[in-house]
Amino acid sequence: LAQKYDPQHERELRAWIEGTTGRRIGDNFMDGLKDGVILCELINKLQPGSVPKVNEPVQNWHKLENIGNFLRAITRYGVKPHDIFEANDLFENTNHTQVQSTLIALASQAKTKGNNVGGLGVKYAEKQQRRFHPEKLREGRNIIGLQMGTNKFASQQGMTAYGTRRHLYDPKLGTDQPLDQATISLQMGTNKGASQAGMTAPGTKRQIFEPALGMEHCDTMTIGLQMGSNKGASQQGMTVYGLPRQVYDPKYC
């Protein structure tokens, strides 16, 4: 919190408070405000009669009472409660940053009310209150506002249920116009008039015959090479796997 304290704002606040009250705060800014006298005089200048009695800083309770009166007065002046410091923040030096923030908020409120505060604070937006005739208010009950989900006189004419297919037709592209709602469009998986005539089940062999290549016709009983045919070969003369083979050549016998 101490690191957030702004020395530049302190100089601006000093110049504003001293110029408004006509009193010098002193070398130490917070110590000069600790008795609450200058603070009470400040709010009395901004709004006369805010603090009717300002105590002489004889004892500590006098000082705390002055600070409390100042805080109540700036609340009535318009400073928001969450912007106001606690009395001990100033009197016991526990939170000077919050004290500075409160004084800046007071300067903003003073600027809003037309007081000259220099470059301190910001001017709050003025409240723009509207009053409508009771008949106008009753008429508004029969109107569905945009934020309530009005369709602005639009309808769902021509729209299909959620997930229903849509027919896409463009005369310039030469696409066929759908005849009725029973037509299956391409995006829905139509076969475009094609059939499965002549197609076999997955894995079934296909007979390939080309007269120009001199290929012979095959019947459905022929086992193609791709299906594991031995092309008329047999196992005649073959021995069991692992048996020795006799090699004979007449030239050597």
C-alpha positions as YAML, in Angstrom:
chain: A
units: angstrom
residues:
- id: 1
  name: LEU
  ca: [0.00, 0.00, 0.00]
- id: 2
  name: ALA
  ca: [2.81, 2.39, 0.81]
- id: 3
  name: GLN
  ca: [4.33, 1.87, -2.65]
- id: 4
  name: LYS
  ca: [1.06, 2.98, -4.26]
- id: 5
  name: TYR
  ca: [1.27, 6.39, -2.60]
- id: 6
  name: ASP
  ca: [1.80, 9.03, -5.31]
- id: 7
  name: PRO
  ca: [3.99, 12.06, -4.42]
- id: 8
  name: GLN
  ca: [2.70, 13.94, -7.46]
- id: 9
  name: HIS
  ca: [-0.89, 13.60, -6.23]
- id: 10
  name: GLU
  ca: [0.25, 14.80, -2.82]
- id: 11
  name: ARG
  ca: [1.62, 18.01, -4.34]
- id: 12
  name: GLU
  ca: [-1.61, 18.57, -6.27]
- id: 13
  name: LEU
  ca: [-3.75, 17.89, -3.20]
- id: 14
  name: ARG
  ca: [-1.62, 20.26, -1.10]
- id: 15
  name: ALA
  ca: [-2.04, 23.05, -3.63]
- id: 16
  name: TRP
  ca: [-5.80, 22.51, -3.84]
- id: 17
  name: ILE
  ca: [-6.45, 22.25, -0.08]
- id: 18
  name: GLU
  ca: [-4.23, 25.21, 0.81]
- id: 19
  name: GLY
  ca: [-5.76, 27.31, -1.97]
- id: 20
  name: THR
  ca: [-9.31, 26.43, -0.88]
- id: 21
  name: THR
  ca: [-8.91, 26.80, 2.88]
- id: 22
  name: GLY
  ca: [-6.21, 29.51, 2.93]
- id: 23
  name: ARG
  ca: [-4.25, 27.56, 5.52]
- id: 24
  name: ARG
  ca: [-0.79, 26.06, 5.22]
- id: 25
  name: ILE
  ca: [-0.58, 22.33, 5.88]
- id: 26
  name: GLY
  ca: [3.07, 22.08, 6.84]
- id: 27
  name: ASP
  ca: [6.08, 20.16, 5.64]
- id: 28
  name: ASN
  ca: [4.60, 16.73, 6.39]
- id: 29
  name: PHE
  ca: [1.35, 16.48, 4.47]
- id: 30
  name: MET
  ca: [-0.32, 13.71, 6.51]
- id: 31
  name: ASP
  ca: [0.80, 15.08, 9.87]
- id: 32
  name: GLY
  ca: [-0.73, 18.42, 8.92]
- id: 33
  name: LEU
  ca: [-4.12, 16.74, 8.33]
- id: 34
  name: LYS
  ca: [-4.02, 14.42, 11.34]
- id: 35
  name: ASP
  ca: [-5.90, 16.75, 13.72]
- id: 36
  name: GLY
  ca: [-8.81, 16.99, 11.24]
- id: 37
  name: VAL
  ca: [-9.09, 20.79, 11.48]
- id: 38
  name: ILE
  ca: [-8.03, 21.56, 7.90]
- id: 39
  name: LEU
  ca: [-10.16, 18.69, 6.59]
- id: 40
  name: CYS
  ca: [-13.26, 20.09, 8.30]
- id: 41
  name: GLU
  ca: [-12.54, 23.55, 6.95]
- id: 42
  name: LEU
  ca: [-12.12, 22.08, 3.46]
- id: 43
  name: ILE
  ca: [-15.56, 20.45, 3.41]
- id: 44
  name: ASN
  ca: [-17.07, 23.58, 4.94]
- id: 45
  name: LYS
  ca: [-15.66, 25.59, 2.02]
- id: 46
  name: LEU
  ca: [-17.06, 23.13, -0.49]
- id: 47
  name: GLN
  ca: [-20.43, 22.87, 1.24]
- id: 48
  name: PRO
  ca: [-20.95, 25.45, 3.99]
- id: 49
  name: GLY
  ca: [-22.30, 24.15, 7.29]
- id: 50
  name: SER
  ca: [-21.17, 20.55, 6.73]
- id: 51
  name: VAL
  ca: [-19.29, 20.51, 10.07]
- id: 52
  name: PRO
  ca: [-20.94, 23.07, 12.43]
- id: 53
  name: LYS
  ca: [-18.32, 22.73, 15.16]
- id: 54
  name: VAL
  ca: [-14.61, 22.12, 14.66]
- id: 55
  name: ASN
  ca: [-12.83, 21.00, 17.83]
- id: 56
  name: GLU
  ca: [-9.54, 22.53, 18.92]
- id: 57
  name: PRO
  ca: [-6.91, 19.77, 18.75]
- id: 58
  name: VAL
  ca: [-6.25, 19.63, 22.50]
- id: 59
  name: GLN
  ca: [-6.59, 15.89, 23.07]
- id: 60
  name: ASN
  ca: [-6.61, 12.87, 20.81]
- id: 61
  name: TRP
  ca: [-10.36, 12.37, 21.03]
- id: 62
  name: HIS
  ca: [-10.82, 15.92, 19.73]
- id: 63
  name: LYS
  ca: [-8.74, 15.06, 16.69]
- id: 64
  name: LEU
  ca: [-10.58, 11.77, 16.10]
- id: 65
  name: GLU
  ca: [-13.92, 13.53, 16.39]
- id: 66
  name: ASN
  ca: [-12.86, 16.09, 13.78]
- id: 67
  name: ILE
  ca: [-11.83, 13.31, 11.40]
- id: 68
  name: GLY
  ca: [-15.10, 11.46, 12.00]
- id: 69
  name: ASN
  ca: [-17.13, 14.62, 11.34]
- id: 70
  name: PHE
  ca: [-15.22, 15.15, 8.11]
- id: 71
  name: LEU
  ca: [-15.88, 11.59, 6.94]
- id: 72
  name: ARG
  ca: [-19.61, 11.88, 7.64]
- id: 73
  name: ALA
  ca: [-19.74, 15.23, 5.88]
- id: 74
  name: ILE
  ca: [-18.08, 14.01, 2.66]
- id: 75
  name: THR
  ca: [-20.47, 11.05, 2.64]
- id: 76
  name: ARG
  ca: [-23.39, 13.48, 2.59]
- id: 77
  name: TYR
  ca: [-21.50, 15.49, -0.03]
- id: 78
  name: GLY
  ca: [-21.62, 12.53, -2.40]
- id: 79
  name: VAL
  ca: [-18.37, 10.58, -1.95]
- id: 80
  name: LYS
  ca: [-19.04, 6.85, -2.19]
- id: 81
  name: PRO
  ca: [-18.60, 4.86, 1.05]
- id: 82
  name: HIS
  ca: [-16.12, 2.45, -0.56]
- id: 83
  name: ASP
  ca: [-13.85, 5.44, -1.39]
- id: 84
  name: ILE
  ca: [-13.67, 6.73, 2.20]
- id: 85
  name: PHE
  ca: [-10.81, 5.90, 4.57]
- id: 86
  name: GLU
  ca: [-11.11, 4.92, 8.23]
- id: 87
  name: ALA
  ca: [-10.21, 7.43, 10.93]
- id: 88
  name: ASN
  ca: [-7.29, 5.27, 12.12]
- id: 89
  name: ASP
  ca: [-5.87, 5.16, 8.58]
- id: 90
  name: LEU
  ca: [-4.91, 8.80, 9.07]
- id: 91
  name: PHE
  ca: [-4.60, 9.16, 12.83]
- id: 92
  name: GLU
  ca: [-2.39, 6.09, 13.31]
- id: 93
  name: ASN
  ca: [-0.61, 6.33, 9.94]
- id: 94
  name: THR
  ca: [-1.76, 2.85, 8.89]
- id: 95
  name: ASN
  ca: [-2.93, 3.57, 5.33]
- id: 96
  name: HIS
  ca: [-1.93, 6.91, 3.82]
- id: 97
  name: THR
  ca: [-2.66, 5.57, 0.34]
- id: 98
  name: GLN
  ca: [-6.36, 5.23, 1.16]
- id: 99
  name: VAL
  ca: [-6.40, 8.72, 2.66]
- id: 100
  name: GLN
  ca: [-4.96, 10.09, -0.57]
- id: 101
  name: SER
  ca: [-7.51, 8.11, -2.61]
- id: 102
  name: THR
  ca: [-10.37, 9.59, -0.53]
- id: 103
  name: LEU
  ca: [-9.16, 13.14, -1.04]
- id: 104
  name: ILE
  ca: [-8.94, 12.56, -4.81]
- id: 105
  name: ALA
  ca: [-12.49, 11.17, -4.78]
- id: 106
  name: LEU
  ca: [-13.59, 14.31, -2.88]
- id: 107
  name: ALA
  ca: [-11.89, 16.47, -5.53]
- id: 108
  name: SER
  ca: [-13.74, 14.56, -8.26]
- id: 109
  name: GLN
  ca: [-17.05, 15.18, -6.52]
- id: 110
  name: ALA
  ca: [-16.17, 18.85, -6.09]
- id: 111
  name: LYS
  ca: [-15.31, 19.11, -9.80]
- id: 112
  name: THR
  ca: [-18.65, 17.55, -10.69]
- id: 113
  name: LYS
  ca: [-20.40, 20.20, -8.60]
- id: 114
  name: GLY
  ca: [-18.56, 23.00, -10.43]
- id: 115
  name: ASN
  ca: [-15.63, 23.73, -8.08]
- id: 116
  name: ASN
  ca: [-12.14, 24.43, -9.37]
- id: 117
  name: VAL
  ca: [-9.84, 21.62, -8.27]
- id: 118
  name: GLY
  ca: [-7.11, 21.99, -10.88]
- id: 119
  name: GLY
  ca: [-6.02, 18.77, -12.49]
- id: 120
  name: LEU
  ca: [-7.27, 16.56, -9.67]
- id: 121
  name: GLY
  ca: [-9.92, 13.92, -10.10]
- id: 122
  name: VAL
  ca: [-12.42, 13.41, -12.90]
- id: 123
  name: LYS
  ca: [-15.83, 14.87, -13.48]
- id: 124
  name: TYR
  ca: [-18.54, 12.31, -12.86]
- id: 125
  name: ALA
  ca: [-21.27, 11.80, -15.41]
- id: 126
  name: GLU
  ca: [-24.47, 13.60, -14.57]
- id: 127
  name: LYS
  ca: [-27.58, 11.59, -13.89]
- id: 128
  name: GLN
  ca: [-30.03, 11.66, -16.78]
- id: 129
  name: GLN
  ca: [-33.40, 10.79, -15.32]
- id: 130
  name: ARG
  ca: [-36.28, 9.96, -17.64]
- id: 131
  name: ARG
  ca: [-39.96, 10.16, -16.73]
- id: 132
  name: PHE
  ca: [-42.53, 8.47, -18.95]
- id: 133
  name: HIS
  ca: [-46.29, 8.87, -18.95]
- id: 134
  name: PRO
  ca: [-48.08, 5.89, -17.31]
- id: 135
  name: GLU
  ca: [-49.94, 5.19, -20.57]
- id: 136
  name: LYS
  ca: [-46.64, 4.84, -22.44]
- id: 137
  name: LEU
  ca: [-45.38, 2.44, -19.81]
- id: 138
  name: ARG
  ca: [-48.51, 0.32, -20.15]
- id: 139
  name: GLU
  ca: [-48.11, 0.23, -23.94]
- id: 140
  name: GLY
  ca: [-44.60, -1.06, -23.57]
- id: 141
  name: ARG
  ca: [-45.85, -4.16, -21.78]
- id: 142
  name: ASN
  ca: [-47.40, -5.39, -25.04]
- id: 143
  name: ILE
  ca: [-44.20, -5.04, -27.06]
- id: 144
  name: ILE
  ca: [-41.58, -7.77, -27.11]
- id: 145
  name: GLY
  ca: [-38.22, -6.05, -26.98]
- id: 146
  name: LEU
  ca: [-35.22, -7.22, -28.99]
- id: 147
  name: GLN
  ca: [-33.49, -8.35, -25.83]
- id: 148
  name: MET
  ca: [-36.45, -10.67, -25.17]
- id: 149
  name: GLY
  ca: [-35.94, -12.59, -28.43]
- id: 150
  name: THR
  ca: [-38.32, -11.00, -30.95]
- id: 151
  name: ASN
  ca: [-38.14, -12.34, -34.50]
- id: 152
  name: LYS
  ca: [-38.71, -8.86, -35.98]
- id: 153
  name: PHE
  ca: [-41.72, -10.16, -37.99]
- id: 154
  name: ALA
  ca: [-39.65, -12.94, -39.55]
- id: 155
  name: SER
  ca: [-41.21, -16.39, -39.90]
- id: 156
  name: GLN
  ca: [-40.00, -19.94, -40.36]
- id: 157
  name: GLN
  ca: [-41.81, -20.38, -43.65]
- id: 158
  name: GLY
  ca: [-39.94, -22.77, -45.92]
- id: 159
  name: MET
  ca: [-37.67, -23.98, -43.16]
- id: 160
  name: THR
  ca: [-37.36, -27.67, -42.38]
- id: 161
  name: ALA
  ca: [-36.89, -29.47, -39.11]
- id: 162
  name: TYR
  ca: [-33.48, -29.63, -37.51]
- id: 163
  name: GLY
  ca: [-31.26, -32.11, -39.39]
- id: 164
  name: THR
  ca: [-33.53, -32.35, -42.46]
- id: 165
  name: ARG
  ca: [-31.72, -32.30, -45.81]
- id: 166
  name: ARG
  ca: [-31.83, -29.24, -48.04]
- id: 167
  name: HIS
  ca: [-32.21, -29.32, -51.85]
- id: 168
  name: LEU
  ca: [-29.56, -27.27, -53.62]
- id: 169
  name: TYR
  ca: [-30.52, -26.15, -57.11]
- id: 170
  name: ASP
  ca: [-28.88, -23.59, -59.38]
- id: 171
  name: PRO
  ca: [-30.21, -23.22, -62.96]
- id: 172
  name: LYS
  ca: [-26.90, -21.74, -64.13]
- id: 173
  name: LEU
  ca: [-25.08, -24.94, -63.19]
- id: 174
  name: GLY
  ca: [-27.52, -27.15, -65.02]
- id: 175
  name: THR
  ca: [-28.27, -29.27, -62.00]
- id: 176
  name: ASP
  ca: [-31.52, -31.21, -61.94]
- id: 177
  name: GLN
  ca: [-34.29, -29.60, -59.97]
- id: 178
  name: PRO
  ca: [-35.68, -31.92, -57.28]
- id: 179
  name: LEU
  ca: [-39.09, -33.25, -58.18]
- id: 180
  name: ASP
  ca: [-40.52, -33.87, -54.76]
- id: 181
  name: GLN
  ca: [-39.64, -34.25, -51.12]
- id: 182
  name: ALA
  ca: [-38.93, -37.94, -51.66]
- id: 183
  name: THR
  ca: [-35.92, -37.19, -53.85]
- id: 184
  name: ILE
  ca: [-32.62, -38.16, -52.26]
- id: 185
  name: SER
  ca: [-30.09, -35.38, -52.84]
- id: 186
  name: LEU
  ca: [-26.39, -36.00, -53.50]
- id: 187
  name: GLN
  ca: [-25.36, -34.81, -50.08]
- id: 188
  name: MET
  ca: [-27.62, -37.49, -48.58]
- id: 189
  name: GLY
  ca: [-25.88, -40.34, -50.47]
- id: 190
  name: THR
  ca: [-27.93, -40.78, -53.66]
- id: 191
  name: ASN
  ca: [-26.57, -43.16, -56.32]
- id: 192
  name: LYS
  ca: [-27.78, -40.83, -59.11]
- id: 193
  name: GLY
  ca: [-29.78, -43.61, -60.81]
- id: 194
  name: ALA
  ca: [-26.94, -46.17, -60.72]
- id: 195
  name: SER
  ca: [-27.58, -49.73, -59.57]
- id: 196
  name: GLN
  ca: [-25.51, -52.63, -58.23]
- id: 197
  name: ALA
  ca: [-26.31, -54.92, -61.15]
- id: 198
  name: GLY
  ca: [-23.36, -57.16, -62.00]
- id: 199
  name: MET
  ca: [-21.54, -56.41, -58.74]
- id: 200
  name: THR
  ca: [-20.38, -59.29, -56.56]
- id: 201
  name: ALA
  ca: [-19.91, -59.57, -52.86]
- id: 202
  name: PRO
  ca: [-16.69, -58.27, -51.30]
- id: 203
  name: GLY
  ca: [-13.83, -60.74, -51.91]
- id: 204
  name: THR
  ca: [-15.50, -62.54, -54.85]
- id: 205
  name: LYS
  ca: [-13.20, -63.09, -57.84]
- id: 206
  name: ARG
  ca: [-13.79, -61.18, -61.06]
- id: 207
  name: GLN
  ca: [-13.49, -62.73, -64.56]
- id: 208
  name: ILE
  ca: [-11.37, -60.52, -66.82]
- id: 209
  name: PHE
  ca: [-11.54, -61.21, -70.58]
- id: 210
  name: GLU
  ca: [-10.16, -59.12, -73.39]
- id: 211
  name: PRO
  ca: [-10.54, -60.51, -77.00]
- id: 212
  name: ALA
  ca: [-7.81, -58.23, -78.33]
- id: 213
  name: LEU
  ca: [-5.28, -59.91, -76.03]
- id: 214
  name: GLY
  ca: [-6.34, -63.43, -77.02]
- id: 215
  name: MET
  ca: [-7.44, -64.31, -73.53]
- id: 216
  name: GLU
  ca: [-9.54, -67.40, -73.09]
- id: 217
  name: HIS
  ca: [-12.97, -67.42, -71.56]
- id: 218
  name: CYS
  ca: [-13.06, -68.73, -68.03]
- id: 219
  name: ASP
  ca: [-16.04, -70.27, -66.42]
- id: 220
  name: THR
  ca: [-17.11, -69.77, -62.84]
- id: 221
  name: MET
  ca: [-15.51, -73.09, -61.84]
- id: 222
  name: THR
  ca: [-12.00, -72.02, -62.87]
- id: 223
  name: ILE
  ca: [-9.73, -71.01, -59.99]
- id: 224
  name: GLY
  ca: [-7.80, -67.90, -60.96]
- id: 225
  name: LEU
  ca: [-4.14, -67.44, -60.13]
- id: 226
  name: GLN
  ca: [-5.04, -64.70, -57.67]
- id: 227
  name: MET
  ca: [-7.16, -67.26, -55.83]
- id: 228
  name: GLY
  ca: [-4.25, -69.77, -55.49]
- id: 229
  name: SER
  ca: [-4.56, -71.92, -58.67]
- id: 230
  name: ASN
  ca: [-1.76, -74.38, -59.44]
- id: 231
  name: LYS
  ca: [-2.35, -73.93, -63.21]
- id: 232
  name: GLY
  ca: [-2.76, -77.68, -63.84]
- id: 233
  name: ALA
  ca: [0.43, -78.67, -62.01]
- id: 234
  name: SER
  ca: [0.45, -81.69, -59.67]
- id: 235
  name: GLN
  ca: [2.62, -83.04, -56.87]
- id: 236
  name: GLN
  ca: [3.51, -86.27, -58.72]
- id: 237
  name: GLY
  ca: [7.05, -87.43, -57.93]
- id: 238
  name: MET
  ca: [7.41, -85.15, -54.90]
- id: 239
  name: THR
  ca: [8.48, -86.63, -51.60]
- id: 240
  name: VAL
  ca: [7.52, -85.77, -48.11]
- id: 241
  name: TYR
  ca: [9.10, -82.63, -46.76]
- id: 242
  name: GLY
  ca: [12.60, -83.41, -45.39]
- id: 243
  name: LEU
  ca: [13.24, -86.71, -47.30]
- id: 244
  name: PRO
  ca: [16.49, -86.99, -49.34]
- id: 245
  name: ARG
  ca: [16.32, -86.80, -53.15]
- id: 246
  name: GLN
  ca: [18.22, -89.24, -55.46]
- id: 247
  name: VAL
  ca: [20.07, -87.51, -58.27]
- id: 248
  name: TYR
  ca: [20.86, -89.72, -61.37]
- id: 249
  name: ASP
  ca: [22.61, -88.83, -64.58]
- id: 250
  name: PRO
  ca: [23.19, -91.52, -67.34]
- id: 251
  name: LYS
  ca: [26.43, -89.82, -68.42]
- id: 252
  name: TYR
  ca: [28.11, -90.78, -65.18]
- id: 253
  name: CYS
  ca: [26.81, -94.34, -64.87]
...
